[in-house]
Short mmCIF file of C-alpha atoms and ligand atoms in Angstrom, two decimals:
data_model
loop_
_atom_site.label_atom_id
_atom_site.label_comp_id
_atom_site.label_asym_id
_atom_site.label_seq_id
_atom_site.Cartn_x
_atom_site.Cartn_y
_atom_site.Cartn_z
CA UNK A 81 0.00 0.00 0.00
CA UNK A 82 0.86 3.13 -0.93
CA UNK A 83 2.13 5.68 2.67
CA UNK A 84 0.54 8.63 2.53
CA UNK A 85 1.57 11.96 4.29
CA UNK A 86 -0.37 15.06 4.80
CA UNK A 87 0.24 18.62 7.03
CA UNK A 88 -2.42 19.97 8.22
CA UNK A 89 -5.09 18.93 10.30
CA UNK A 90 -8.06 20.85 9.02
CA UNK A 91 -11.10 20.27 7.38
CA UNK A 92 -8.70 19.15 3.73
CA UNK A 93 -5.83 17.28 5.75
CA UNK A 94 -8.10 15.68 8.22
CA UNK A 95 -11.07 14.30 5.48
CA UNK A 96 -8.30 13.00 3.00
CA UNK A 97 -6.87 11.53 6.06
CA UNK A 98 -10.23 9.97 7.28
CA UNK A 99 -10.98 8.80 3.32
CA UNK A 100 -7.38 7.43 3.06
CA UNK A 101 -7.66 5.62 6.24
CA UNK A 102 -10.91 4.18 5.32
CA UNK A 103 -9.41 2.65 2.28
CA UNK A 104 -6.46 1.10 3.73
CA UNK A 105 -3.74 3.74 3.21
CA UNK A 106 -1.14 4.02 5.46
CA UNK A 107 -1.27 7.61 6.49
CA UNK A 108 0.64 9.60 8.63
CA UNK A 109 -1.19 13.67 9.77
CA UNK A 110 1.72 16.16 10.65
CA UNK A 111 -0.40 19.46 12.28
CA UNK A 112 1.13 21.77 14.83
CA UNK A 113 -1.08 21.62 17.55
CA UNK A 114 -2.38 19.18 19.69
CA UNK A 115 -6.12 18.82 19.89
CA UNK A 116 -6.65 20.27 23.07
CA UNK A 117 -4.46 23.31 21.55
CA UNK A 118 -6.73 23.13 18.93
CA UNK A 119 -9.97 23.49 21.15
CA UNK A 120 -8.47 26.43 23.50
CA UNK A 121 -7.43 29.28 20.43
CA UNK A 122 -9.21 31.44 19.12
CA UNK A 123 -11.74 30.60 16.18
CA UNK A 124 -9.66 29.96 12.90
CA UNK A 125 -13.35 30.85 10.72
CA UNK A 126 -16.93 30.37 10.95
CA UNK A 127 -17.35 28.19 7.98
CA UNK A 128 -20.39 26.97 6.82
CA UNK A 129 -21.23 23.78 4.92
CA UNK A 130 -23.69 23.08 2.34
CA UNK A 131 -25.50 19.45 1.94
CA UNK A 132 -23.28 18.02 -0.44
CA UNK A 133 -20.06 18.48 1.83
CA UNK A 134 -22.18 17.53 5.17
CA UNK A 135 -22.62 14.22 2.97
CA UNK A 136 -18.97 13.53 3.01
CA UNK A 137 -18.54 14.15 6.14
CA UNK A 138 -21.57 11.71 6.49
CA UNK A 139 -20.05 9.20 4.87
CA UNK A 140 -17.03 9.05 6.80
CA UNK A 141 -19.05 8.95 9.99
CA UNK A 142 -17.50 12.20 11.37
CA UNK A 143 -21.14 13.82 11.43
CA UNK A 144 -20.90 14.07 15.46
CA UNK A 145 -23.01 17.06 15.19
CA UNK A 146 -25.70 16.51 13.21
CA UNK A 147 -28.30 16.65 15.90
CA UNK A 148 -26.51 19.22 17.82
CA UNK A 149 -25.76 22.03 15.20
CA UNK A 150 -29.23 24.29 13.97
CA UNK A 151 -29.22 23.78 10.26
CA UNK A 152 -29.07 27.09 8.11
CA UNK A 153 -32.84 26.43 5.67
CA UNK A 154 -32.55 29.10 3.61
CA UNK A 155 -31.08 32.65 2.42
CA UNK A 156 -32.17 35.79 3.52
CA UNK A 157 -30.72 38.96 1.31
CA UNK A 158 -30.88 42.82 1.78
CA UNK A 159 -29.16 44.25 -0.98
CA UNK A 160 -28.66 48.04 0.16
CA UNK A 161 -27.57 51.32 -0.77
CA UNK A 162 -24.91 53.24 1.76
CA UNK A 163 -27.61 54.67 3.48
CA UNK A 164 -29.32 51.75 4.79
CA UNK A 165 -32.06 51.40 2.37
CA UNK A 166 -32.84 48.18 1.32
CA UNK A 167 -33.23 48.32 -2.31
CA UNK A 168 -33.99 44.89 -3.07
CA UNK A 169 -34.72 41.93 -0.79
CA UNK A 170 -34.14 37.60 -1.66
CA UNK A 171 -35.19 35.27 0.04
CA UNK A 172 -34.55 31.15 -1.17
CA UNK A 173 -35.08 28.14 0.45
CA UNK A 174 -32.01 25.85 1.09
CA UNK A 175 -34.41 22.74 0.22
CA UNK A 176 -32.83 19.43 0.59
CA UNK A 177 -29.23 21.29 0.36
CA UNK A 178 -29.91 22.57 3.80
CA UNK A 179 -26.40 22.47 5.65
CA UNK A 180 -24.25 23.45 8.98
CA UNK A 181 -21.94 26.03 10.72
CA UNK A 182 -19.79 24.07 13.39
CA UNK A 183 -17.09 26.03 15.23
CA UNK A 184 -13.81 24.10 13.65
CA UNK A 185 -12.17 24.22 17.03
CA UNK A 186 -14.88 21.78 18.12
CA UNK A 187 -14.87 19.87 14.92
CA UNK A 188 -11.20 19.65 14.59
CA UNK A 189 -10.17 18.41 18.25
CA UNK A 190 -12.77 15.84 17.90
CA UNK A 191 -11.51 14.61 14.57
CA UNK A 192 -8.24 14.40 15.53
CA UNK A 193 -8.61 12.22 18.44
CA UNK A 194 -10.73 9.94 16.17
CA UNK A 195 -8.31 10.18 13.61
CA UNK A 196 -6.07 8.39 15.88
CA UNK A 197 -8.88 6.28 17.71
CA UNK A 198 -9.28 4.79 13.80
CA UNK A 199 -5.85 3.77 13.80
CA UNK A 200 -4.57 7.05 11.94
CA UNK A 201 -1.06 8.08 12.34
CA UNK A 202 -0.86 11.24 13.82
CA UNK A 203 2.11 13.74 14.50
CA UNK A 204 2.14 17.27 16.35
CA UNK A 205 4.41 19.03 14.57
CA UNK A 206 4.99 22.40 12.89
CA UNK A 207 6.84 21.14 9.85
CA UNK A 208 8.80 23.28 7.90
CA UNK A 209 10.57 22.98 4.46
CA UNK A 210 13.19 20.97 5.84
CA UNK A 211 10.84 18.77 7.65
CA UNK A 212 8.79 18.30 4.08
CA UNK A 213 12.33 16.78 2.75
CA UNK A 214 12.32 13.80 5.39
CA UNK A 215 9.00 13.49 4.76
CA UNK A 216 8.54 13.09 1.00
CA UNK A 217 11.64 10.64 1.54
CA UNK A 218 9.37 8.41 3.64
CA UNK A 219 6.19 8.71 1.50
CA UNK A 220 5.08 7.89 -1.70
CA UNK A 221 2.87 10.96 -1.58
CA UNK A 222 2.84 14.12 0.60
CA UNK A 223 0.21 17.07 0.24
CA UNK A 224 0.20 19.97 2.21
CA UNK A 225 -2.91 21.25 3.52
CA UNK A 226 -1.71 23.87 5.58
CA UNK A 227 -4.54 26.51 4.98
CA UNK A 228 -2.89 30.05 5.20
CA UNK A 229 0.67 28.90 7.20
CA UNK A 230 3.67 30.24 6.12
CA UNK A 231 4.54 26.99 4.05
CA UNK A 232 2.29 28.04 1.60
CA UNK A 233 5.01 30.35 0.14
CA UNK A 234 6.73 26.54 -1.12
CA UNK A 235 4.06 27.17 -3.91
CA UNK A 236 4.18 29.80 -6.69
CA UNK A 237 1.02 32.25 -6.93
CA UNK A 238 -0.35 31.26 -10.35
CA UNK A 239 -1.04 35.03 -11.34
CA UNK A 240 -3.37 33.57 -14.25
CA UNK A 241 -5.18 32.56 -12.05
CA UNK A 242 -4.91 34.57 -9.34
CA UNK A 243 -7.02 38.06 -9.53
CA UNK A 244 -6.20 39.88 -6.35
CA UNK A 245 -3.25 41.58 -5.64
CA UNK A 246 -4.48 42.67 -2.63
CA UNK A 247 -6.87 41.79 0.24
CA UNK A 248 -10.13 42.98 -1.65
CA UNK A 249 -12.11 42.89 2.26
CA UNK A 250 -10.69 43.33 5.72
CA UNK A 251 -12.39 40.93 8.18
CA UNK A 252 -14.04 40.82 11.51
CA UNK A 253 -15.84 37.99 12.70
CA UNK A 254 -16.94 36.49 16.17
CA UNK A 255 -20.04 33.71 17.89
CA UNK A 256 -22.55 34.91 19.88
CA UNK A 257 -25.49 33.99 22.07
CA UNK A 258 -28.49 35.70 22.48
CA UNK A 259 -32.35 35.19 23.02
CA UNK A 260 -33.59 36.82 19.36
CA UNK A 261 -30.44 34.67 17.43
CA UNK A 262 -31.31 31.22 17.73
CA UNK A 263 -34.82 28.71 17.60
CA UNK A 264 -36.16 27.82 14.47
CA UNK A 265 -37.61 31.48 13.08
CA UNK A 266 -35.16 34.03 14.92
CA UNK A 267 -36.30 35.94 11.97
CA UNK A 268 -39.42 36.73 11.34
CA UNK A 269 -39.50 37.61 7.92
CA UNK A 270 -37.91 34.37 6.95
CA UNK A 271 -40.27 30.94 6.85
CA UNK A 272 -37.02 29.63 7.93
CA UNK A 273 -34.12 29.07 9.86
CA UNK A 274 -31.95 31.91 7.85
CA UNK A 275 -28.43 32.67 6.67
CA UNK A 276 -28.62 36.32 7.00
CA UNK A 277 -26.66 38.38 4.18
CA UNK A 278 -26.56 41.89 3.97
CA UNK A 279 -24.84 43.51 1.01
CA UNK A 280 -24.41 47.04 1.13
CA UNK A 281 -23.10 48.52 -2.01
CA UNK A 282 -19.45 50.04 -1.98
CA UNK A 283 -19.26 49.82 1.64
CA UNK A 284 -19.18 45.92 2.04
CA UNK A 285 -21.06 43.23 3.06
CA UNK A 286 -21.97 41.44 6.43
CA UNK A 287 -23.58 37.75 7.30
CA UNK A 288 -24.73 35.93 10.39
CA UNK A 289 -25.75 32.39 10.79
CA UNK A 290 -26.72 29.63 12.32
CA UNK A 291 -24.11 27.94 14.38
CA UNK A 292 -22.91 25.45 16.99
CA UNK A 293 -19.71 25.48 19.06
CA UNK A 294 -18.83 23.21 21.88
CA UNK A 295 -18.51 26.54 24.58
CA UNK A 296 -21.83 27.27 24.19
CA UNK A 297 -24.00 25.60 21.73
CA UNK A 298 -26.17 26.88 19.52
CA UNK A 299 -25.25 30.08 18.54
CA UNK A 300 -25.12 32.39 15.47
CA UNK A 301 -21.62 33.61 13.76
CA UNK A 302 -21.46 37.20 12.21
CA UNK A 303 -19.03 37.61 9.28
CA UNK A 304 -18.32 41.42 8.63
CA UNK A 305 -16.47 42.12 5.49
CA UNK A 306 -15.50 45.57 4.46
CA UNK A 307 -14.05 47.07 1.54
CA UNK A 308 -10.38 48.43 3.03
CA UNK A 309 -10.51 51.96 4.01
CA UNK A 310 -14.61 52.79 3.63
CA UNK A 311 -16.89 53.35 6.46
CA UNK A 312 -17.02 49.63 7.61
CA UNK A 313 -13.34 48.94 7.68
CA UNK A 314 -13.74 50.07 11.58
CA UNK A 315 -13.06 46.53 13.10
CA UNK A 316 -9.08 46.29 13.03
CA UNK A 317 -7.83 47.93 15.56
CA UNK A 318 -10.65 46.00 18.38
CA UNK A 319 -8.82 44.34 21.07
CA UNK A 320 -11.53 41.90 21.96
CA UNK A 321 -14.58 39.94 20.98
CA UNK A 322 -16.21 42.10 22.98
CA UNK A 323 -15.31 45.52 21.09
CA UNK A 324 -15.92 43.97 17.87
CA UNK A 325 -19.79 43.26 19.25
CA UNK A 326 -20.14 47.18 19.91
CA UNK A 327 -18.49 48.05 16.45
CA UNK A 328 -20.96 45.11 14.71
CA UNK A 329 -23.82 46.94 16.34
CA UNK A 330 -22.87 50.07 15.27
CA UNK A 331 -22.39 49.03 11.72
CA UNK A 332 -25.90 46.94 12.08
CA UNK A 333 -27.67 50.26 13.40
CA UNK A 334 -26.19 52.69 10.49
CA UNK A 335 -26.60 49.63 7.59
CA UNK A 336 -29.20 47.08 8.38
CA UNK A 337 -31.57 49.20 11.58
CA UNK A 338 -33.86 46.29 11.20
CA UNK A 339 -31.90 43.89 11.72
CA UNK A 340 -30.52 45.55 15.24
CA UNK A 341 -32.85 44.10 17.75
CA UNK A 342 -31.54 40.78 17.14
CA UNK A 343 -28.51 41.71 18.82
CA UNK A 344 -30.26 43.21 22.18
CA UNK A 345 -28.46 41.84 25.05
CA UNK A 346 -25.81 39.34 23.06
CA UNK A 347 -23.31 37.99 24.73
CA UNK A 348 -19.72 36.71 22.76
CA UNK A 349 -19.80 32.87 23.34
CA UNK A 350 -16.52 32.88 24.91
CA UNK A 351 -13.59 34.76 24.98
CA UNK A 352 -11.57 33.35 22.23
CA UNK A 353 -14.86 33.04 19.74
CA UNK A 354 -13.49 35.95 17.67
CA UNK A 355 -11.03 36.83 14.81
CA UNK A 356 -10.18 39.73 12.82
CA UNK A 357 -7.52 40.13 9.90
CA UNK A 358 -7.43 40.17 6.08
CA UNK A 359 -5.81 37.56 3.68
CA UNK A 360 -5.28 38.07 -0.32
CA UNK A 361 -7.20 35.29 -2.28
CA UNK A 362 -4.83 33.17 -4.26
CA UNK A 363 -4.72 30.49 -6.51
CA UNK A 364 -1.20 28.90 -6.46
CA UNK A 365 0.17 26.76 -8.32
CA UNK A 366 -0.50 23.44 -7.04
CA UNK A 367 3.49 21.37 -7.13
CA UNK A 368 5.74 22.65 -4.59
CA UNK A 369 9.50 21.60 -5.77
CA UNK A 370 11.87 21.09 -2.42
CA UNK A 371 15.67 21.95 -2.96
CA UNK A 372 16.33 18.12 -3.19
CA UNK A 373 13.76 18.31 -6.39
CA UNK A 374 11.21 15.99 -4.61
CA UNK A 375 7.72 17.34 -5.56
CA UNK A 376 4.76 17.76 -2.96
CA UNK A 377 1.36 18.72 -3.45
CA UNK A 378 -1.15 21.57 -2.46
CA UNK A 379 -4.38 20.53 -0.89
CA UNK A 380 -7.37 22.62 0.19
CA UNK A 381 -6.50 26.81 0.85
CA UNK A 382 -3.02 25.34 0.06
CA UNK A 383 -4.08 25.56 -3.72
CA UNK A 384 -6.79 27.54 -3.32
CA UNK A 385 -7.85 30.44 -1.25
CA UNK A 386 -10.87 32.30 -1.80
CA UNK A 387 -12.50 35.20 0.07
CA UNK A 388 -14.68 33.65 2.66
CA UNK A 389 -18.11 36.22 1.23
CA UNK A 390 -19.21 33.21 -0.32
CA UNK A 391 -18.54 30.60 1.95
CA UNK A 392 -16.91 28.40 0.14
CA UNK A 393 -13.43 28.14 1.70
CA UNK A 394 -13.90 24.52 3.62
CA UNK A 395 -16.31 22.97 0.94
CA UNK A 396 -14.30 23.85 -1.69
CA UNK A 397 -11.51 21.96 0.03
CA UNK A 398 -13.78 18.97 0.23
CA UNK A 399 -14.81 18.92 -3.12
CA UNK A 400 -10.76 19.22 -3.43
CA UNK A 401 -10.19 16.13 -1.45
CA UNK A 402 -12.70 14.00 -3.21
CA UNK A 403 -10.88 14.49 -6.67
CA UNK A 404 -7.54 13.98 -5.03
CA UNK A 405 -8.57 10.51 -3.47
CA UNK A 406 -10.29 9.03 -6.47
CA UNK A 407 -6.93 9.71 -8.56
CA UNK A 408 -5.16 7.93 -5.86
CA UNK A 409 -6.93 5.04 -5.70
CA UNK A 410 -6.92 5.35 -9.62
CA UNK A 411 -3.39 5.56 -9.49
CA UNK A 412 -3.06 2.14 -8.40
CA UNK A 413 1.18 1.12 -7.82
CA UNK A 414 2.10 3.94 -10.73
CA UNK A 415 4.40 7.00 -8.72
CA UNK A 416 2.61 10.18 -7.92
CA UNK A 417 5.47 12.24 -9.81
CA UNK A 418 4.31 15.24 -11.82
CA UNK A 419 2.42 14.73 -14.35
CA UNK A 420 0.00 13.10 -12.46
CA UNK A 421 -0.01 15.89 -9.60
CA UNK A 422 -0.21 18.52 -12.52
CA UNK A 423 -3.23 16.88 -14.32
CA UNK A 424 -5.23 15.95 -10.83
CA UNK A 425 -5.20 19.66 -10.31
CA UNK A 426 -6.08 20.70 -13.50
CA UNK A 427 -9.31 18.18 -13.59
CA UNK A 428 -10.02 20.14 -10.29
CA UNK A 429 -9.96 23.50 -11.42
CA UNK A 430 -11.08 23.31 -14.56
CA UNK A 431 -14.28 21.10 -13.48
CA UNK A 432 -15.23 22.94 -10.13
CA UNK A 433 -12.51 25.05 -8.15
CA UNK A 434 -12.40 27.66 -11.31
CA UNK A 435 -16.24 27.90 -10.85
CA UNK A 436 -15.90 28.60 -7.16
CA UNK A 437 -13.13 30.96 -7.41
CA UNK A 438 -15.65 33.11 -9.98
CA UNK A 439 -18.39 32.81 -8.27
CA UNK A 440 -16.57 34.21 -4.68
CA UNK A 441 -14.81 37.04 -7.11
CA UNK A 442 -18.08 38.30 -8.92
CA UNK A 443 -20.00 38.19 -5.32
CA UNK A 444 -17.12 41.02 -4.21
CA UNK A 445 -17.81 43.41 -7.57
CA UNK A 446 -21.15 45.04 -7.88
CA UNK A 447 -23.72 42.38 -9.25
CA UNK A 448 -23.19 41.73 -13.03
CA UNK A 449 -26.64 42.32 -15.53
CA UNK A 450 -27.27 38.65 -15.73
CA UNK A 451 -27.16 38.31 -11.78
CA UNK A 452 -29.23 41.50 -11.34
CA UNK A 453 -31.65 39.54 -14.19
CA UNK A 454 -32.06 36.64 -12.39
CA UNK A 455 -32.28 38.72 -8.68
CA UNK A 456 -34.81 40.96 -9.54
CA UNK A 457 -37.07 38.13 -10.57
CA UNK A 458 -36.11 35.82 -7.69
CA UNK A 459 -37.43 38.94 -5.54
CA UNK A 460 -41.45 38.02 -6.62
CA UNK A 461 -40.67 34.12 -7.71
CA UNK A 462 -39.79 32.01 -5.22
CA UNK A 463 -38.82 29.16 -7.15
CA UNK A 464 -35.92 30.88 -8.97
CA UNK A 465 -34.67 32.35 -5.47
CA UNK A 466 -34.83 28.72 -4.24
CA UNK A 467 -32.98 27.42 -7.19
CA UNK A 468 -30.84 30.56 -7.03
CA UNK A 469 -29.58 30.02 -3.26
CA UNK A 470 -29.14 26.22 -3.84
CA UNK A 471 -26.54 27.10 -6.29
CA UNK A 472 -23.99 28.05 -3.47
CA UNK A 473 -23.96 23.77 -2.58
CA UNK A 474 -22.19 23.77 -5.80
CA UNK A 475 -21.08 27.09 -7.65
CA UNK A 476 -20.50 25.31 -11.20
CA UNK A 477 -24.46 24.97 -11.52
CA UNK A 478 -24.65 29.14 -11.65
CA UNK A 479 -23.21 28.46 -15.18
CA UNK A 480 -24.10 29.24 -17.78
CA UNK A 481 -26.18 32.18 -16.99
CA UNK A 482 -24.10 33.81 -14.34
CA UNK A 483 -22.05 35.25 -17.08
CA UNK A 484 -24.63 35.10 -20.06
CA UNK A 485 -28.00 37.52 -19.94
CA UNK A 486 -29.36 35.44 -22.72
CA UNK A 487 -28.88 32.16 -20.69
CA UNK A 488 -29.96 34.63 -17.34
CA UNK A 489 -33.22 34.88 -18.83
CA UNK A 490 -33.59 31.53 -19.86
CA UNK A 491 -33.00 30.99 -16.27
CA UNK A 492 -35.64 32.62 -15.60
CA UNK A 493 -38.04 31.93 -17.97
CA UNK A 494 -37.93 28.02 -17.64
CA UNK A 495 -38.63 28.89 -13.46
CA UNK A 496 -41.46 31.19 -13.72
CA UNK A 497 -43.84 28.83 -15.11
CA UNK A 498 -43.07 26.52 -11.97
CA UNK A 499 -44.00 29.57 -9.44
CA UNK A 500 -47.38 30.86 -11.87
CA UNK A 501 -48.16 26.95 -11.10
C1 FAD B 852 -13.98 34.41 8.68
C2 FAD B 852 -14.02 33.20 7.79
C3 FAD B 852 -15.24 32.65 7.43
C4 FAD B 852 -15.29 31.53 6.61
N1 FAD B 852 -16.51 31.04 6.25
C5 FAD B 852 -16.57 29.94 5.46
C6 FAD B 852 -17.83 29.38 5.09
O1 FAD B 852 -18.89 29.90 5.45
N2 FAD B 852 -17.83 28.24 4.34
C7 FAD B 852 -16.68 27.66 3.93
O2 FAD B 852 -16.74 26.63 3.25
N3 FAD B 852 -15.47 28.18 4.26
C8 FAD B 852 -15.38 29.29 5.01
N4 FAD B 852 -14.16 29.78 5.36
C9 FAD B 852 -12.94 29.15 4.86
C10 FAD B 852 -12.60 27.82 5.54
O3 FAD B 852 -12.48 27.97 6.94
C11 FAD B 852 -11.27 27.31 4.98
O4 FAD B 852 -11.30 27.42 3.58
C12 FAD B 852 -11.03 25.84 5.32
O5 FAD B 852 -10.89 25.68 6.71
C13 FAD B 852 -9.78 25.37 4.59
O6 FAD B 852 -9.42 24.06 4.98
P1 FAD B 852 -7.89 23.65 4.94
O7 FAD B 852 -7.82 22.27 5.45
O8 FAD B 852 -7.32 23.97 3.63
O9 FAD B 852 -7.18 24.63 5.97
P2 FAD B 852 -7.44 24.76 7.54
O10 FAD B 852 -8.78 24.24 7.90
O11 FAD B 852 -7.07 26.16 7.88
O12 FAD B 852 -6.39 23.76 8.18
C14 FAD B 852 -5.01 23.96 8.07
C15 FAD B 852 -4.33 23.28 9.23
O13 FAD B 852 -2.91 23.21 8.99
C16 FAD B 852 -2.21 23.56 10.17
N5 FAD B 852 -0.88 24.01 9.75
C17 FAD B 852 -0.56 25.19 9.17
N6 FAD B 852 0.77 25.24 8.91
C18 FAD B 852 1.28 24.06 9.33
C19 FAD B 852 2.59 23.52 9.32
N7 FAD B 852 3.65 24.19 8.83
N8 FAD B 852 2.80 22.28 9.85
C20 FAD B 852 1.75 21.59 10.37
N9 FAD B 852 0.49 22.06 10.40
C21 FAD B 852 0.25 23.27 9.87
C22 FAD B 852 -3.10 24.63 10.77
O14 FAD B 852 -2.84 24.86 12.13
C23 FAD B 852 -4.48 24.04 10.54
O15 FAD B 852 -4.81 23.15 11.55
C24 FAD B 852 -14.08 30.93 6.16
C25 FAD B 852 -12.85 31.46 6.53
C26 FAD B 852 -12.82 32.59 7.33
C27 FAD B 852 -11.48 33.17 7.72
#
């Protein structure tokens, strides 16, 4: 059998682990902290996952949560001018593709004590470059899945690929409690358990949702993310969870006023449930060459890092990890050299992370005339809202018409006999 290696344990390093492990692969998990380190920093993200990653995780029995965590039903929009005004409002049902916010400090302790409780082989360690030349030595394989670590710099931007040159949002995000966040209709204007989006044009955009984390249960994340240097960008210099919750209400009060009373009397869900910070999307390029010339490949925000406005980050990596393990089963006893590193990646982009990576970059411009198309009529038609929001579970199925007003209106067209009825 092939001996695997991975760094990272995060959502990519652990599932590949967990699928590897399942099939029989000797496989060894360098991370650099301990799980208990793990459950006592502060929150790495707040990432959401739609059905068709909650699957995976189904599927590999790591779904500890499922009757714990509130599931996010649905997608509740305010698109608004500076001022406040709401100018347009969406609202689309998640349907079946319903999915799950779970605090990753929670998820990732867990999984990394039943990463080992499986049999996995698991090693605390911050490797560096050095480290990755031992390592490739012992394996047949190593990936690094070391999310936005310094190690990343072992692989090259790919500035085809890559659109930012920048941070194109600065970041503030934290978990709270509070009576008017959680049940099953903290909003009333939703028929649903929402995801709460608020776009407010040039300024930025912010989100709260559903969530669960082991200090405190359910809870609901906020997400702010504003454009550097406009009114929002206020959050940077906070020194606690607890400043960012008076700048978020602030922001709420000027942006979103009706949205404010669901944050009477919140409380931050513990004192290291917050994060702040700013990161430049990038899409590198996916073989990392080590001065002896052994080759090792980038998994998860290792290859791919996208802004987190459309909450793709973590399922993109899963999607990522379910190409990568069917090419290494596929790969049978031939070497992992190169080529095939080069043309797993490729498959990848070209069939779903290039689709992800557009959908997050159009989400941060002003919406595009066949988006606006298909939003204005999702405001009155709820069918083509519904199919609109269930979209996110898998960005490639906004294409065609995301980019084509022809194929928009088709979009539309083919949905609005289906709402009449
Ligand atoms: C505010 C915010 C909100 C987000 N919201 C969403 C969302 O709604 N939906 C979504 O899908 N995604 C979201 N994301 C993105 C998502 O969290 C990431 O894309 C996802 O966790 C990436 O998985 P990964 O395994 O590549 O990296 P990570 O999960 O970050 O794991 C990397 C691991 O590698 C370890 N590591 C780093 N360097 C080394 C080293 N040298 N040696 C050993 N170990 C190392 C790290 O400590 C970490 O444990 C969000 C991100 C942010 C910041």
């Amino acid at each position: 059998m092939r001996k695997i290696a991975l760094i990272g344990g995060g959502q990519a390093g652990l599932m590949l682990g967990f699928k590897l492990l399942n099939a029989g692969y000797p496989v060894t998990i360098y991370t650099d902290r301990t799980p208990e380190q793990v459950l006592n920093c502060r929150i790495p993200s707040t990432a959401f996952l739609f059905d068709s990653t909650l699957n995976m995780e189904r599927e590999l029995g790591l779904n500890f949560w499922e009757d714990l965590a509130p599931f996010g039903e649905g997608i509740h929009v305010d698109f608004r001018t500076p001022d406040g005004n709401s100018v347009m409002t969406v609202q689309g049902s998640l349907g079946t593709k319903k999915g799950q916010a779970l605090d990753q400090r929670t998820k990732f302790c867990r999984w990394l004590q039943e990463y080992e409780k499986r049999g996995g082989k698991l090693i605390v360690q911050a490797v560096s470059v050095s480290d990755l030349e031992t390592i490739a030595k012992e394996n047949d394989l190593t990936l690094v899945a070391a999310g936005k670590g310094p190690i990343n710099a072992l692989f090259q931007r790919d500035d085809s690929r890559s659109v930012h040159e920048k941070a194109p949002r600065n970041l503030a995000a934290f978990v709270a409690v509070g009576k008017k966040l959680t049940g099953d209709r903290p909003w009333k204007r939703a028929p649903f358990r929402p995801l709460r989006f608020n776009f407010i044009f040039g300024v930025g955009e912010f989100f709260s949702l559903p969530f669960y984390t082991h200090s405190r249960g359910e809870s609901r994340s906020f997400l702010f993310e504003a454009v550097p240097g406009g009114p929002m960008d206020i959050f940077q210099d906070a020194r606690s969870g607890e400043e960012l919750i008076k700048l978020a209400k602030e922001v709420v009060a000027k942006y979103a006023p009706d949205d404010l009373h669901h944050m009477d009397q919140i409380e931050l869900a513990d004192a290291d449930a917050w994060l702040k910070g700013s990161f430049v999307p990038t899409v590198r390029k996916p073989i990392g060459i080590l001065p002896s010339g052994a080759k090792v490949m980038a998994l998860g925000d290792t290859a791919v890092v996208n802004d987190p406005i459309a909450g793709q980050g973590a399922n993109n990596a899963a999607r990522m990890v379910s190409y990568v393990f069917d090419r290494i089963v596929a790969q049978g006893d031939k070497p992992f050299d190169q080529d095939w590193m080069s043309d797993v990646f490729e498959t990848f982009w070209n069939e779903s992370a290039k689709y992800t990576t557009n959908f997050t970059n159009a989400l941060l411009q002003p919406p595009g005339e066949p988006i606006m198309a298909v939003l204005q009529a999702a405001t009155t038609n709820k069918a083509i809202a519904d199919d609109f929001m269930q979209c996110f579970d898998n960005p490639r199925t906004y294409w065609p018409w995301i980019e084509d007003l022809d194929a928009a209106r088709q979009f539309v067209a083919e949905r609005t006999p289906r709402a009449v009825a």
